Amino acid sequence: MRFRAPNEHEAQDRAWRIVRAAYADREPVAWPRRHVRPFVTGALVAAVAAAALSPPGRSVVHSLREAVGVKRAEPALFSLPAPGQLLVTSREGAWLVHRDGSKRLLGHYRDATFSPHGLFIAATRANQLVALDPKGNVRWTLARPGPRFPAWTGTRSDTRIAYIASGRLRIVAGDGTGDHAIGPAAPVPPVWAPGLDRVLLYSNGHRTVVYDAVSGTVLHRPHLQPQPSPRIRVRNGQSEVIVGSRVVFRGTGVFDQVVQSPDLRWLLVSWPTANQWVFIREQPRKIVGVSRIAQQFGRGARIDGWCCR
């Protein structure tokens, strides 16, 4: 039988209340990416100190470890649970991840997006918008000052890319021709309306402008059907993934992305607080965690797409 110090349970309860209260009192908003590492580092230091103090402290450490991250998560991304490929960017560059878990570093790009059928990739670097094939071979480039946030839409025969450069929202054809500006823009990603290849939505944080991407005119009364999509909510030190009105996943800290698989059966949640990705299937229920994301893809890893059927 393990030796128990006098008032051990009471000390454990007090320690847990103090830690939980301190965590709950912190700023409960989605932090910028630069705050994630200090938070994780601080939590680790606090955990080591608690473990060194007392047996109750060691119990508190165990509780904290269980609260952040999926238990028994895979140590690496061995495969994708659904068809398609992942496009990931980080400080290392842009990665293409195949379903079997193999991955290719395409180059030192900071933003990336799939073409509508996954045949090509648009990416950005210092002063260029670049179109690549899946092997990383450059198909065309367009010189523009500081391009960001490319978004590609269209059919196999008619595609266009929206992006931001020099404070303007711009559109270029999928073959790199006909580049032109259609309006002012802050550094916020543009979004194509689902199922409407020529309708572009742009929100600067204050209002949303809807454009006809072919004519460049503003649509004042667009007929858009709302598409249900998963979203993230952050409150009281926890994040939740919500589909419709249902909470399908919850965890301590910050979720910064949720992406649907091409077959719509899985969700992929990025959980930087835990340095994990979490794959979630609702029916039948299954959760698969993958650890060490920063070690596999580099710091600041971001999911830029999961394509295609």
mmCIF file of C-alpha atoms in Angstrom:
data_model
loop_
_atom_site.group_PDB
_atom_site.id
_atom_site.type_symbol
_atom_site.label_atom_id
_atom_site.label_comp_id
_atom_site.label_asym_id
_atom_site.label_seq_id
_atom_site.Cartn_x
_atom_site.Cartn_y
_atom_site.Cartn_z
ATOM 1 C CA MET A 1 0.000 0.000 0.000
ATOM 2 C CA ARG A 2 1.357 3.454 -0.937
ATOM 3 C CA PHE A 3 2.236 5.741 1.974
ATOM 4 C CA ARG A 4 -0.161 8.681 2.202
ATOM 5 C CA ALA A 5 0.975 11.912 3.782
ATOM 6 C CA PRO A 6 -1.301 13.536 6.371
ATOM 7 C CA ASN A 7 -4.127 15.533 4.726
ATOM 8 C CA GLU A 8 -2.921 14.432 1.303
ATOM 9 C CA HIS A 9 -6.349 14.514 -0.321
ATOM 10 C CA GLU A 10 -7.111 17.948 1.075
ATOM 11 C CA ALA A 11 -3.794 19.260 -0.262
ATOM 12 C CA GLN A 12 -4.484 17.732 -3.654
ATOM 13 C CA ASP A 13 -7.906 19.355 -3.814
ATOM 14 C CA ARG A 14 -6.507 22.751 -2.827
ATOM 15 C CA ALA A 15 -3.738 22.528 -5.430
ATOM 16 C CA TRP A 16 -6.149 21.584 -8.191
ATOM 17 C CA ARG A 17 -8.535 24.425 -7.278
ATOM 18 C CA ILE A 18 -5.693 26.952 -7.398
ATOM 19 C CA VAL A 19 -4.438 25.720 -10.785
ATOM 20 C CA ARG A 20 -7.938 25.563 -12.272
ATOM 21 C CA ALA A 21 -8.852 29.049 -10.994
ATOM 22 C CA ALA A 22 -5.642 30.538 -12.367
ATOM 23 C CA TYR A 23 -6.266 28.956 -15.751
ATOM 24 C CA ALA A 24 -9.891 30.124 -15.861
ATOM 25 C CA ASP A 25 -8.900 33.708 -15.017
ATOM 26 C CA ARG A 26 -6.565 34.048 -17.967
ATOM 27 C CA GLU A 27 -7.727 35.982 -21.047
ATOM 28 C CA PRO A 28 -10.311 33.636 -22.604
ATOM 29 C CA VAL A 29 -9.889 34.632 -26.243
ATOM 30 C CA ALA A 30 -8.224 32.945 -29.176
ATOM 31 C CA TRP A 31 -4.589 33.958 -28.843
ATOM 32 C CA PRO A 32 -2.315 34.921 -31.690
ATOM 33 C CA ARG A 33 -0.053 32.068 -32.748
ATOM 34 C CA ARG A 34 2.950 33.703 -31.058
ATOM 35 C CA HIS A 35 1.327 33.202 -27.627
ATOM 36 C CA VAL A 36 0.924 29.449 -27.931
ATOM 37 C CA ARG A 37 4.528 28.480 -27.288
ATOM 38 C CA PRO A 38 4.960 30.631 -24.142
ATOM 39 C CA PHE A 39 1.719 29.197 -22.744
ATOM 40 C CA VAL A 40 2.799 25.599 -23.345
ATOM 41 C CA THR A 41 6.276 26.320 -21.978
ATOM 42 C CA GLY A 42 4.840 27.997 -18.863
ATOM 43 C CA ALA A 43 2.439 25.136 -18.267
ATOM 44 C CA LEU A 44 5.287 22.635 -18.548
ATOM 45 C CA VAL A 45 7.449 24.542 -16.071
ATOM 46 C CA ALA A 46 4.552 24.779 -13.616
ATOM 47 C CA ALA A 47 3.853 21.074 -13.994
ATOM 48 C CA VAL A 48 7.480 20.102 -13.324
ATOM 49 C CA ALA A 49 7.577 22.327 -10.246
ATOM 50 C CA ALA A 50 4.356 20.838 -8.894
ATOM 51 C CA ALA A 51 5.615 17.324 -9.460
ATOM 52 C CA ALA A 52 8.750 18.093 -7.476
ATOM 53 C CA LEU A 53 6.861 19.428 -4.464
ATOM 54 C CA SER A 54 4.629 16.639 -3.214
ATOM 55 C CA PRO A 55 2.624 13.503 -4.021
ATOM 56 C CA PRO A 56 -0.545 15.630 -4.288
ATOM 57 C CA GLY A 57 1.346 17.821 -6.735
ATOM 58 C CA ARG A 58 2.126 14.779 -8.850
ATOM 59 C CA SER A 59 -1.583 13.938 -8.943
ATOM 60 C CA VAL A 60 -2.386 17.470 -10.128
ATOM 61 C CA VAL A 61 0.207 17.125 -12.907
ATOM 62 C CA HIS A 62 -1.462 13.903 -14.032
ATOM 63 C CA SER A 63 -4.847 15.642 -14.182
ATOM 64 C CA LEU A 64 -3.448 18.528 -16.239
ATOM 65 C CA ARG A 65 -1.808 16.184 -18.730
ATOM 66 C CA GLU A 66 -5.095 14.389 -19.235
ATOM 67 C CA ALA A 67 -6.940 17.679 -19.750
ATOM 68 C CA VAL A 68 -4.839 18.873 -22.729
ATOM 69 C CA GLY A 69 -4.632 16.602 -25.758
ATOM 70 C CA VAL A 70 -6.154 13.320 -26.855
ATOM 71 C CA LYS A 71 -5.023 10.309 -24.846
ATOM 72 C CA ARG A 72 -3.109 7.603 -26.712
ATOM 73 C CA ALA A 73 -2.616 9.869 -29.722
ATOM 74 C CA GLU A 74 -0.491 8.560 -32.572
ATOM 75 C CA PRO A 75 3.133 9.777 -32.386
ATOM 76 C CA ALA A 76 3.084 10.726 -36.093
ATOM 77 C CA LEU A 77 0.687 11.153 -39.008
ATOM 78 C CA PHE A 78 0.814 7.612 -40.384
ATOM 79 C CA SER A 79 -2.178 7.987 -42.737
ATOM 80 C CA LEU A 80 -5.323 10.010 -43.463
ATOM 81 C CA PRO A 81 -8.647 8.402 -42.460
ATOM 82 C CA ALA A 82 -10.413 9.603 -45.635
ATOM 83 C CA PRO A 83 -9.581 10.034 -49.346
ATOM 84 C CA GLY A 84 -7.591 12.980 -50.574
ATOM 85 C CA GLN A 85 -4.426 14.884 -49.731
ATOM 86 C CA LEU A 86 -3.603 17.566 -47.192
ATOM 87 C CA LEU A 87 -1.913 20.849 -48.009
ATOM 88 C CA VAL A 88 -0.002 22.216 -45.007
ATOM 89 C CA THR A 89 2.095 25.365 -44.618
ATOM 90 C CA SER A 90 4.505 26.220 -41.819
ATOM 91 C CA ARG A 91 7.728 28.124 -41.302
ATOM 92 C CA GLU A 92 9.425 25.279 -43.170
ATOM 93 C CA GLY A 93 7.319 25.874 -46.292
ATOM 94 C CA ALA A 94 4.411 24.130 -48.035
ATOM 95 C CA TRP A 95 3.874 20.373 -47.609
ATOM 96 C CA LEU A 96 1.715 17.977 -49.619
ATOM 97 C CA VAL A 97 0.587 15.000 -47.518
ATOM 98 C CA HIS A 98 -0.693 11.859 -49.251
ATOM 99 C CA ARG A 99 -3.296 9.494 -47.815
ATOM 100 C CA ASP A 100 -0.638 6.906 -46.873
ATOM 101 C CA GLY A 101 1.105 9.500 -44.676
ATOM 102 C CA SER A 102 3.994 10.209 -47.045
ATOM 103 C CA LYS A 103 4.689 13.890 -47.549
ATOM 104 C CA ARG A 104 6.633 16.169 -49.866
ATOM 105 C CA LEU A 105 8.067 19.610 -49.107
ATOM 106 C CA LEU A 106 7.044 21.639 -52.158
ATOM 107 C CA GLY A 107 9.230 24.635 -51.366
ATOM 108 C CA HIS A 108 9.533 27.686 -49.157
ATOM 109 C CA TYR A 109 6.032 29.099 -49.620
ATOM 110 C CA ARG A 110 3.960 30.817 -46.934
ATOM 111 C CA ASP A 111 0.376 30.350 -48.244
ATOM 112 C CA ALA A 112 -1.030 27.617 -50.469
ATOM 113 C CA THR A 113 -4.318 26.392 -51.930
ATOM 114 C CA PHE A 114 -5.493 23.536 -54.148
ATOM 115 C CA SER A 115 -6.987 24.078 -57.579
ATOM 116 C CA PRO A 116 -10.660 22.941 -57.700
ATOM 117 C CA HIS A 117 -9.809 19.322 -58.602
ATOM 118 C CA GLY A 118 -6.462 19.093 -56.825
ATOM 119 C CA LEU A 119 -4.487 19.025 -60.080
ATOM 120 C CA PHE A 120 -2.401 22.089 -59.201
ATOM 121 C CA ILE A 121 -1.467 24.275 -56.244
ATOM 122 C CA ALA A 122 -1.233 28.060 -55.961
ATOM 123 C CA ALA A 123 1.246 29.380 -53.411
ATOM 124 C CA THR A 124 2.898 32.644 -52.396
ATOM 125 C CA ARG A 125 6.385 33.778 -51.517
ATOM 126 C CA ALA A 126 7.939 37.202 -50.942
ATOM 127 C CA ASN A 127 6.871 38.905 -54.188
ATOM 128 C CA GLN A 128 5.381 36.133 -56.293
ATOM 129 C CA LEU A 129 2.180 34.202 -56.809
ATOM 130 C CA VAL A 130 3.196 30.744 -58.047
ATOM 131 C CA ALA A 131 1.317 27.829 -59.637
ATOM 132 C CA LEU A 132 2.811 24.362 -58.997
ATOM 133 C CA ASP A 133 2.083 20.772 -59.860
ATOM 134 C CA PRO A 134 1.886 18.213 -57.001
ATOM 135 C CA LYS A 135 5.585 17.392 -57.429
ATOM 136 C CA GLY A 136 6.557 20.996 -56.744
ATOM 137 C CA ASN A 137 7.387 21.908 -60.359
ATOM 138 C CA VAL A 138 6.586 25.562 -61.116
ATOM 139 C CA ARG A 139 4.052 26.026 -63.940
ATOM 140 C CA TRP A 140 3.866 29.831 -63.906
ATOM 141 C CA THR A 141 4.659 32.814 -61.693
ATOM 142 C CA LEU A 142 3.221 36.302 -61.323
ATOM 143 C CA ALA A 143 5.300 39.086 -59.744
ATOM 144 C CA ARG A 144 3.266 41.138 -57.264
ATOM 145 C CA PRO A 145 4.308 42.901 -54.034
ATOM 146 C CA GLY A 146 3.722 40.691 -50.993
ATOM 147 C CA PRO A 147 0.879 38.474 -52.285
ATOM 148 C CA ARG A 148 -1.126 36.595 -49.653
ATOM 149 C CA PHE A 149 -4.056 34.208 -49.172
ATOM 150 C CA PRO A 150 -4.684 32.684 -52.626
ATOM 151 C CA ALA A 151 -8.074 31.003 -53.089
ATOM 152 C CA TRP A 152 -8.700 28.951 -56.276
ATOM 153 C CA THR A 153 -12.104 28.056 -57.726
ATOM 154 C CA GLY A 154 -13.785 27.052 -60.991
ATOM 155 C CA THR A 155 -14.279 24.100 -63.301
ATOM 156 C CA ARG A 156 -11.683 22.021 -65.135
ATOM 157 C CA SER A 157 -11.816 24.405 -68.087
ATOM 158 C CA ASP A 158 -12.365 27.767 -66.374
ATOM 159 C CA THR A 159 -10.659 28.612 -63.090
ATOM 160 C CA ARG A 160 -9.614 31.768 -61.282
ATOM 161 C CA ILE A 161 -7.530 32.657 -58.230
ATOM 162 C CA ALA A 162 -8.376 35.438 -55.786
ATOM 163 C CA TYR A 163 -5.590 36.847 -53.616
ATOM 164 C CA ILE A 164 -4.492 39.970 -51.709
ATOM 165 C CA ALA A 165 -1.575 42.207 -52.736
ATOM 166 C CA SER A 166 -0.687 45.834 -51.919
ATOM 167 C CA GLY A 167 -3.960 46.438 -50.134
ATOM 168 C CA ARG A 168 -6.057 45.280 -53.103
ATOM 169 C CA LEU A 169 -8.232 42.242 -53.747
ATOM 170 C CA ARG A 170 -7.058 40.772 -57.053
ATOM 171 C CA ILE A 171 -8.171 37.993 -59.413
ATOM 172 C CA VAL A 172 -6.106 36.105 -61.988
ATOM 173 C CA ALA A 173 -7.080 33.288 -64.347
ATOM 174 C CA GLY A 174 -5.865 29.785 -63.527
ATOM 175 C CA ASP A 175 -3.324 29.967 -66.356
ATOM 176 C CA GLY A 176 -1.746 33.128 -64.903
ATOM 177 C CA THR A 177 -3.328 35.595 -67.334
ATOM 178 C CA GLY A 178 -5.713 38.526 -66.951
ATOM 179 C CA ASP A 179 -4.623 39.629 -63.481
ATOM 180 C CA HIS A 180 -6.610 42.621 -62.215
ATOM 181 C CA ALA A 181 -7.749 44.324 -59.001
ATOM 182 C CA ILE A 182 -11.432 44.506 -58.082
ATOM 183 C CA GLY A 183 -11.418 46.400 -54.793
ATOM 184 C CA PRO A 184 -9.570 47.508 -51.642
ATOM 185 C CA ALA A 185 -8.647 44.853 -49.100
ATOM 186 C CA ALA A 186 -7.140 44.350 -45.672
ATOM 187 C CA PRO A 187 -4.887 41.305 -45.106
ATOM 188 C CA VAL A 188 -7.822 38.893 -44.726
ATOM 189 C CA PRO A 189 -8.355 35.727 -46.839
ATOM 190 C CA PRO A 190 -11.072 35.970 -49.525
ATOM 191 C CA VAL A 191 -13.626 33.148 -49.766
ATOM 192 C CA TRP A 192 -15.454 31.763 -52.805
ATOM 193 C CA ALA A 193 -19.164 31.134 -52.306
ATOM 194 C CA PRO A 194 -19.766 27.347 -52.244
ATOM 195 C CA GLY A 195 -21.124 26.112 -55.567
ATOM 196 C CA LEU A 196 -20.930 29.569 -57.189
ATOM 197 C CA ASP A 197 -17.659 29.828 -59.082
ATOM 198 C CA ARG A 198 -17.949 33.537 -59.894
ATOM 199 C CA VAL A 199 -19.186 34.840 -56.513
ATOM 200 C CA LEU A 200 -16.428 36.014 -54.169
ATOM 201 C CA LEU A 201 -16.982 36.972 -50.539
ATOM 202 C CA TYR A 202 -14.611 39.362 -48.810
ATOM 203 C CA SER A 203 -14.878 40.490 -45.193
ATOM 204 C CA ASN A 204 -12.566 43.132 -43.757
ATOM 205 C CA GLY A 205 -13.776 42.541 -40.197
ATOM 206 C CA HIS A 206 -16.401 45.296 -40.355
ATOM 207 C CA ARG A 207 -18.523 44.324 -43.329
ATOM 208 C CA THR A 208 -18.721 41.680 -46.037
ATOM 209 C CA VAL A 209 -18.591 42.637 -49.707
ATOM 210 C CA VAL A 210 -19.878 40.230 -52.344
ATOM 211 C CA TYR A 211 -18.318 40.459 -55.807
ATOM 212 C CA ASP A 212 -19.097 39.065 -59.212
ATOM 213 C CA ALA A 213 -15.569 37.877 -59.959
ATOM 214 C CA VAL A 214 -16.029 38.023 -63.738
ATOM 215 C CA SER A 215 -17.323 41.595 -64.007
ATOM 216 C CA GLY A 216 -15.795 42.866 -60.752
ATOM 217 C CA THR A 217 -19.078 44.481 -59.737
ATOM 218 C CA VAL A 218 -20.464 44.444 -56.209
ATOM 219 C CA LEU A 219 -23.560 42.287 -55.747
ATOM 220 C CA HIS A 220 -25.873 44.127 -53.363
ATOM 221 C CA ARG A 221 -28.488 41.369 -53.101
ATOM 222 C CA PRO A 222 -26.759 38.093 -53.822
ATOM 223 C CA HIS A 223 -28.870 34.932 -53.701
ATOM 224 C CA LEU A 224 -26.652 32.791 -51.514
ATOM 225 C CA GLN A 225 -27.841 29.638 -49.823
ATOM 226 C CA PRO A 226 -26.227 29.310 -46.387
ATOM 227 C CA GLN A 227 -24.065 26.222 -46.180
ATOM 228 C CA PRO A 228 -23.844 24.505 -42.783
ATOM 229 C CA SER A 229 -20.212 24.213 -41.831
ATOM 230 C CA PRO A 230 -18.298 23.303 -38.690
ATOM 231 C CA ARG A 231 -17.077 26.196 -36.584
ATOM 232 C CA ILE A 232 -14.966 26.802 -33.497
ATOM 233 C CA ARG A 233 -16.059 28.562 -30.304
ATOM 234 C CA VAL A 234 -13.560 29.610 -27.538
ATOM 235 C CA ARG A 235 -14.769 30.425 -24.001
ATOM 236 C CA ASN A 236 -13.702 29.907 -20.363
ATOM 237 C CA GLY A 237 -10.374 28.372 -21.347
ATOM 238 C CA GLN A 238 -11.961 25.713 -23.560
ATOM 239 C CA SER A 239 -12.562 25.342 -27.284
ATOM 240 C CA GLU A 240 -15.504 23.570 -28.918
ATOM 241 C CA VAL A 241 -16.157 22.299 -32.427
ATOM 242 C CA ILE A 242 -19.786 22.893 -33.367
ATOM 243 C CA VAL A 243 -21.701 21.435 -36.313
ATOM 244 C CA GLY A 244 -25.158 22.980 -36.630
ATOM 245 C CA SER A 245 -26.237 23.198 -33.001
ATOM 246 C CA ARG A 246 -24.218 20.178 -31.816
ATOM 247 C CA VAL A 247 -20.916 20.266 -29.946
ATOM 248 C CA VAL A 248 -18.973 17.400 -31.504
ATOM 249 C CA PHE A 249 -15.625 17.920 -29.741
ATOM 250 C CA ARG A 250 -14.335 19.904 -26.784
ATOM 251 C CA GLY A 251 -10.900 20.441 -25.232
ATOM 252 C CA THR A 252 -8.783 22.710 -23.047
ATOM 253 C CA GLY A 253 -6.935 25.551 -24.750
ATOM 254 C CA VAL A 254 -7.123 26.790 -28.321
ATOM 255 C CA PHE A 255 -8.408 25.114 -31.480
ATOM 256 C CA ASP A 256 -7.409 27.284 -34.444
ATOM 257 C CA GLN A 257 -8.838 25.366 -37.416
ATOM 258 C CA VAL A 258 -11.471 22.827 -38.374
ATOM 259 C CA VAL A 259 -11.428 21.324 -41.887
ATOM 260 C CA GLN A 260 -13.839 18.849 -43.498
ATOM 261 C CA SER A 261 -12.638 15.803 -45.426
ATOM 262 C CA PRO A 262 -13.543 15.653 -49.142
ATOM 263 C CA ASP A 263 -16.111 12.893 -48.461
ATOM 264 C CA LEU A 264 -17.613 15.048 -45.639
ATOM 265 C CA ARG A 265 -17.394 12.159 -43.143
ATOM 266 C CA TRP A 266 -14.451 13.436 -41.061
ATOM 267 C CA LEU A 267 -13.398 16.675 -39.408
ATOM 268 C CA LEU A 268 -9.770 17.606 -38.837
ATOM 269 C CA VAL A 269 -9.187 19.917 -35.861
ATOM 270 C CA SER A 270 -5.903 21.731 -35.295
ATOM 271 C CA TRP A 271 -5.149 21.989 -31.548
ATOM 272 C CA PRO A 272 -1.911 24.014 -31.123
ATOM 273 C CA THR A 273 -2.162 24.081 -27.317
ATOM 274 C CA ALA A 274 -1.695 20.297 -27.338
ATOM 275 C CA ASN A 275 0.558 20.244 -30.435
ATOM 276 C CA GLN A 276 -1.964 17.819 -31.948
ATOM 277 C CA TRP A 277 -4.318 17.284 -34.831
ATOM 278 C CA VAL A 278 -7.566 15.453 -34.071
ATOM 279 C CA PHE A 279 -9.577 13.542 -36.669
ATOM 280 C CA ILE A 280 -13.261 13.220 -35.700
ATOM 281 C CA ARG A 281 -15.960 11.025 -37.239
ATOM 282 C CA GLU A 282 -19.485 11.398 -35.883
ATOM 283 C CA GLN A 283 -21.156 8.243 -37.268
ATOM 284 C CA PRO A 284 -19.970 5.818 -36.068
ATOM 285 C CA ARG A 285 -18.125 7.871 -33.473
ATOM 286 C CA LYS A 286 -14.340 7.746 -33.715
ATOM 287 C CA ILE A 287 -11.551 10.093 -32.607
ATOM 288 C CA VAL A 288 -7.941 9.773 -33.750
ATOM 289 C CA GLY A 289 -5.298 12.084 -32.287
ATOM 290 C CA VAL A 290 -1.922 12.803 -33.894
ATOM 291 C CA SER A 291 0.862 14.283 -31.766
ATOM 292 C CA ARG A 292 4.071 16.219 -32.496
ATOM 293 C CA ILE A 293 2.660 18.289 -35.353
ATOM 294 C CA ALA A 294 5.283 21.041 -35.015
ATOM 295 C CA GLN A 295 8.070 18.451 -35.081
ATOM 296 C CA GLN A 296 6.699 16.897 -38.282
ATOM 297 C CA PHE A 297 5.861 20.016 -40.288
ATOM 298 C CA GLY A 298 7.623 22.900 -38.556
ATOM 299 C CA ARG A 299 6.431 25.667 -36.279
ATOM 300 C CA GLY A 300 3.202 27.423 -37.122
ATOM 301 C CA ALA A 301 1.831 24.462 -39.099
ATOM 302 C CA ARG A 302 -1.497 25.355 -40.754
ATOM 303 C CA ILE A 303 -3.911 23.217 -42.796
ATOM 304 C CA ASP A 304 -4.515 24.976 -46.132
ATOM 305 C CA GLY A 305 -6.731 22.338 -47.710
ATOM 306 C CA TRP A 306 -7.956 18.723 -47.829
ATOM 307 C CA CYS A 307 -8.636 17.713 -51.425
ATOM 308 C CA CYS A 308 -10.096 15.894 -53.332
ATOM 309 C CA ARG A 309 -12.724 13.169 -53.693
#
